[in-house]
Amino acid sequence: MWYNTKAAQILGIEYPILQGPFGGNLSSVELVATVSNAGGLGGYGAYTLSAQEIIEVDRQLKAATNKPYNINLWVSDHDAANGGVTDAQFEQTKALFKPYFDELAIPFPDKPAPFKPRFENQVEALLHLKPAVFSFMFGVPSADILEQCRKLGIATVGAATTLDEAILLEAAGVDMIIASGFEAGGHRPSFLTSAESSVTGTFVLLQQVRDKVKTPIIAAGGIADGKGVAAALALGASAAQIGTAFLACDESNALSIHRQMLFSDAAKYTTLSRAFTGRLGRGISSRVAKDMLGKEAGFLPFPLQTQFISSLRKAAIEQKKWDMILFWGGQIAPVLKHTKAGELMQAILKETTDYFNDLKY
Ligand SMILES: Cc1cc2nc3c(=O)[nH]c(=O)nc-3n(C[C@H](O)[C@H](O)[C@H](O)COP(=O)(O)O)c2cc1C
């Protein structure tokens, strides 16, 4: 059957369908458990959580499913030199965003305190918890971390946006590689060159990686139904990771307006922007995202820009100024149909099975 792939074996799951993890508090235990209980692999994006919070989430996950699930972290979790910004940099950013703070009639936040890296502590918690799968983006964990995962039986999955990143991940010995295409919602997980120059589409990236790399590949970006899964498998993927379609389901932790936007006409247009976090991510086009294109030099480095923009985002939501927000989402949103994660999973499995069955006649 189409679902008996290497990826399904390594991940210990029935169907090679991964629910893409969402960072920034958009993951939910319910969504992860729904997908894992249906035979796929649910994923929890934990990069904003402290070690203690990860332990608590894991406790909830274990209570909600006895199937494998994935915990996801960001290997590189800040871009600021020494973790902070100068007063001059902060004044420049305030000047750039002043019209929006004025429009919402809110004061500027204080200069963000220097960021304290979290990855080492998070990984320590993860190794202690031993989830079936550890996926990561924005880099490659140290050889020591990967070795510990191997010893503990944790499958490792790294994200690549270019062929060179995939080759590096394979050389590091990860168990599986995500080919993360330009279409995908959320951040571009690039780590070798700039995200702006790592913009290959999913199906081209998948074929490039397939040609040069032996490690099983998970295709991510622009897949939302069984035809997409079948196409990814036909091009050499061993599994598909689906983000936007699961983010739009009721079980995700996205605001209801965010989920509504993904099903609205607005979702026909998306923008890659650094204005909302400091790193390049795709969301539904908005006035501020478009205004800020080309003005990246004035943004704070990740994640200080997220902190700077958070009061603006909060006020924009309160005042229903949706055009001042970037609602994360990928290019595939206009074809979404399902609002329940269980139904989405069943539809994907049926469509993929029907597709491959039809091919036999
Ligand atoms: C809102 C949002 C947040 C995301 N956060 C993460 C994350 O923290 N870590 C990660 O590896 N991938 C993250 N992703 C990527 C997804 O897991 C998945 O690979 C991607 O959404 C697939 O493309 P699609 O949106 O076209 O389905 C995020 C995606 C979205 C839409």
PDB file of C-alpha atoms in Angstrom, residues 77-190:
ATOM      1  CA  ASP A  77      16.726  30.861  18.258  1.00  0.00           C
ATOM      2  CA  HIS A  78      18.032  34.434  17.929  1.00  0.00           C
ATOM      3  CA  ASP A  79      19.778  36.700  15.440  1.00  0.00           C
ATOM      4  CA  ALA A  80      20.759  39.567  17.725  1.00  0.00           C
ATOM      5  CA  ALA A  81      24.495  40.013  18.327  1.00  0.00           C
ATOM      6  CA  ASN A  82      24.922  39.581  22.100  1.00  0.00           C
ATOM      7  CA  GLY A  83      21.161  39.061  22.275  1.00  0.00           C
ATOM      8  CA  GLY A  84      20.309  42.775  22.371  1.00  0.00           C
ATOM      9  CA  VAL A  85      19.930  45.966  20.330  1.00  0.00           C
ATOM     10  CA  THR A  86      21.476  49.426  20.614  1.00  0.00           C
ATOM     11  CA  ASP A  87      19.411  52.511  21.481  1.00  0.00           C
ATOM     12  CA  ALA A  88      20.081  53.857  17.973  1.00  0.00           C
ATOM     13  CA  GLN A  89      18.691  50.680  16.374  1.00  0.00           C
ATOM     14  CA  PHE A  90      15.622  50.816  18.583  1.00  0.00           C
ATOM     15  CA  GLU A  91      14.976  54.512  17.718  1.00  0.00           C
ATOM     16  CA  GLN A  92      15.191  53.644  14.018  1.00  0.00           C
ATOM     17  CA  THR A  93      12.623  50.864  14.373  1.00  0.00           C
ATOM     18  CA  LYS A  94      10.284  53.083  16.401  1.00  0.00           C
ATOM     19  CA  ALA A  95      10.458  55.795  13.715  1.00  0.00           C
ATOM     20  CA  LEU A  96       9.634  53.239  11.005  1.00  0.00           C
ATOM     21  CA  PHE A  97       6.590  51.841  12.811  1.00  0.00           C
ATOM     22  CA  LYS A  98       5.418  55.149  14.385  1.00  0.00           C
ATOM     23  CA  PRO A  99       2.505  55.666  11.941  1.00  0.00           C
ATOM     24  CA  TYR A 100       0.963  52.351  13.038  1.00  0.00           C
ATOM     25  CA  PHE A 101       1.382  52.948  16.744  1.00  0.00           C
ATOM     26  CA  ASP A 102      -0.198  56.393  16.185  1.00  0.00           C
ATOM     27  CA  GLU A 103      -3.044  54.909  14.139  1.00  0.00           C
ATOM     28  CA  LEU A 104      -3.845  52.505  16.979  1.00  0.00           C
ATOM     29  CA  ALA A 105      -3.257  55.267  19.562  1.00  0.00           C
ATOM     30  CA  ILE A 106      -0.915  53.122  21.644  1.00  0.00           C
ATOM     31  CA  PRO A 107       2.474  53.957  23.189  1.00  0.00           C
ATOM     32  CA  PHE A 108       5.748  52.361  22.116  1.00  0.00           C
ATOM     33  CA  PRO A 109       6.891  49.399  24.176  1.00  0.00           C
ATOM     34  CA  ASP A 110      10.181  49.643  26.094  1.00  0.00           C
ATOM     35  CA  LYS A 111      13.347  48.538  24.348  1.00  0.00           C
ATOM     36  CA  PRO A 112      13.328  44.712  24.436  1.00  0.00           C
ATOM     37  CA  ALA A 113      15.715  43.222  26.991  1.00  0.00           C
ATOM     38  CA  PRO A 114      18.534  41.096  25.532  1.00  0.00           C
ATOM     39  CA  PHE A 115      17.281  37.642  24.530  1.00  0.00           C
ATOM     40  CA  LYS A 116      18.518  34.663  26.512  1.00  0.00           C
ATOM     41  CA  PRO A 117      19.022  31.627  24.257  1.00  0.00           C
ATOM     42  CA  ARG A 118      16.838  28.666  25.233  1.00  0.00           C
ATOM     43  CA  PHE A 119      17.706  25.851  22.866  1.00  0.00           C
ATOM     44  CA  GLU A 120      20.174  24.026  25.142  1.00  0.00           C
ATOM     45  CA  ASN A 121      17.701  23.895  28.046  1.00  0.00           C
ATOM     46  CA  GLN A 122      14.846  22.917  25.754  1.00  0.00           C
ATOM     47  CA  VAL A 123      16.859  20.052  24.260  1.00  0.00           C
ATOM     48  CA  GLU A 124      17.809  18.840  27.706  1.00  0.00           C
ATOM     49  CA  ALA A 125      14.110  18.598  28.589  1.00  0.00           C
ATOM     50  CA  LEU A 126      13.345  16.908  25.277  1.00  0.00           C
ATOM     51  CA  LEU A 127      16.040  14.252  25.745  1.00  0.00           C
ATOM     52  CA  HIS A 128      14.642  13.562  29.166  1.00  0.00           C
ATOM     53  CA  LEU A 129      11.064  13.221  27.790  1.00  0.00           C
ATOM     54  CA  LYS A 130      12.089  11.043  24.833  1.00  0.00           C
ATOM     55  CA  PRO A 131       9.302  11.859  22.348  1.00  0.00           C
ATOM     56  CA  ALA A 132       9.228   9.412  19.427  1.00  0.00           C
ATOM     57  CA  VAL A 133      10.285  12.213  17.083  1.00  0.00           C
ATOM     58  CA  PHE A 134      12.338  15.417  17.429  1.00  0.00           C
ATOM     59  CA  SER A 135      12.036  17.746  14.453  1.00  0.00           C
ATOM     60  CA  PHE A 136      13.939  20.991  14.207  1.00  0.00           C
ATOM     61  CA  MET A 137      14.530  23.912  11.927  1.00  0.00           C
ATOM     62  CA  PHE A 138      17.006  26.774  11.527  1.00  0.00           C
ATOM     63  CA  GLY A 139      20.087  24.603  11.699  1.00  0.00           C
ATOM     64  CA  VAL A 140      21.574  21.277  12.712  1.00  0.00           C
ATOM     65  CA  PRO A 141      21.884  20.227  16.363  1.00  0.00           C
ATOM     66  CA  SER A 142      25.367  19.272  17.601  1.00  0.00           C
ATOM     67  CA  ALA A 143      26.755  15.797  16.909  1.00  0.00           C
ATOM     68  CA  ASP A 144      26.416  15.108  20.627  1.00  0.00           C
ATOM     69  CA  ILE A 145      22.673  15.909  20.651  1.00  0.00           C
ATOM     70  CA  LEU A 146      22.067  13.792  17.534  1.00  0.00           C
ATOM     71  CA  GLU A 147      24.047  10.919  19.067  1.00  0.00           C
ATOM     72  CA  GLN A 148      22.000  11.094  22.265  1.00  0.00           C
ATOM     73  CA  CYS A 149      18.782  10.989  20.200  1.00  0.00           C
ATOM     74  CA  ARG A 150      20.067   7.892  18.415  1.00  0.00           C
ATOM     75  CA  LYS A 151      20.858   6.192  21.697  1.00  0.00           C
ATOM     76  CA  LEU A 152      17.470   7.093  23.160  1.00  0.00           C
ATOM     77  CA  GLY A 153      15.538   5.966  20.079  1.00  0.00           C
ATOM     78  CA  ILE A 154      14.294   9.466  19.198  1.00  0.00           C
ATOM     79  CA  ALA A 155      13.921   9.845  15.420  1.00  0.00           C
ATOM     80  CA  THR A 156      15.465  13.129  14.197  1.00  0.00           C
ATOM     81  CA  VAL A 157      13.996  15.258  11.407  1.00  0.00           C
ATOM     82  CA  GLY A 158      15.687  18.402  10.070  1.00  0.00           C
ATOM     83  CA  ALA A 159      14.302  21.026   7.688  1.00  0.00           C
ATOM     84  CA  ALA A 160      16.044  22.121   4.476  1.00  0.00           C
ATOM     85  CA  THR A 161      15.130  24.914   2.078  1.00  0.00           C
ATOM     86  CA  THR A 162      18.011  24.225  -0.341  1.00  0.00           C
ATOM     87  CA  LEU A 163      19.837  21.181  -1.662  1.00  0.00           C
ATOM     88  CA  ASP A 164      23.002  22.243   0.211  1.00  0.00           C
ATOM     89  CA  GLU A 165      21.097  22.314   3.504  1.00  0.00           C
ATOM     90  CA  ALA A 166      19.749  18.826   2.796  1.00  0.00           C
ATOM     91  CA  ILE A 167      23.268  17.542   2.033  1.00  0.00           C
ATOM     92  CA  LEU A 168      24.528  19.026   5.312  1.00  0.00           C
ATOM     93  CA  LEU A 169      21.673  17.442   7.268  1.00  0.00           C
ATOM     94  CA  GLU A 170      22.412  14.070   5.696  1.00  0.00           C
ATOM     95  CA  ALA A 171      26.120  14.377   6.539  1.00  0.00           C
ATOM     96  CA  ALA A 172      25.121  15.096  10.159  1.00  0.00           C
ATOM     97  CA  GLY A 173      23.214  11.808  10.178  1.00  0.00           C
ATOM     98  CA  VAL A 174      19.607  12.939  10.735  1.00  0.00           C
ATOM     99  CA  ASP A 175      16.984  10.238  10.179  1.00  0.00           C
ATOM    100  CA  MET A 176      14.789  12.233   7.804  1.00  0.00           C
ATOM    101  CA  ILE A 177      14.920  15.524   5.923  1.00  0.00           C
ATOM    102  CA  ILE A 178      12.050  17.922   5.334  1.00  0.00           C
ATOM    103  CA  ALA A 179      12.168  19.565   1.912  1.00  0.00           C
ATOM    104  CA  SER A 180      10.480  22.816   2.827  1.00  0.00           C
ATOM    105  CA  GLY A 181       9.265  24.652  -0.253  1.00  0.00           C
ATOM    106  CA  PHE A 182       8.672  28.331  -0.887  1.00  0.00           C
ATOM    107  CA  GLU A 183       4.876  27.812  -0.818  1.00  0.00           C
ATOM    108  CA  ALA A 184       4.807  26.896   2.864  1.00  0.00           C
ATOM    109  CA  GLY A 185       3.163  28.964   5.565  1.00  0.00           C
ATOM    110  CA  GLY A 186       5.219  30.300   8.468  1.00  0.00           C
ATOM    111  CA  HIS A 187       8.951  30.948   8.604  1.00  0.00           C
ATOM    112  CA  ARG A 188      11.428  29.857   5.934  1.00  0.00           C
ATOM    113  CA  PRO A 189      13.726  27.583   7.943  1.00  0.00           C
ATOM    114  CA  SER A 190      16.859  28.532   5.962  1.00  0.00           C
TER     115      SER A 190
END
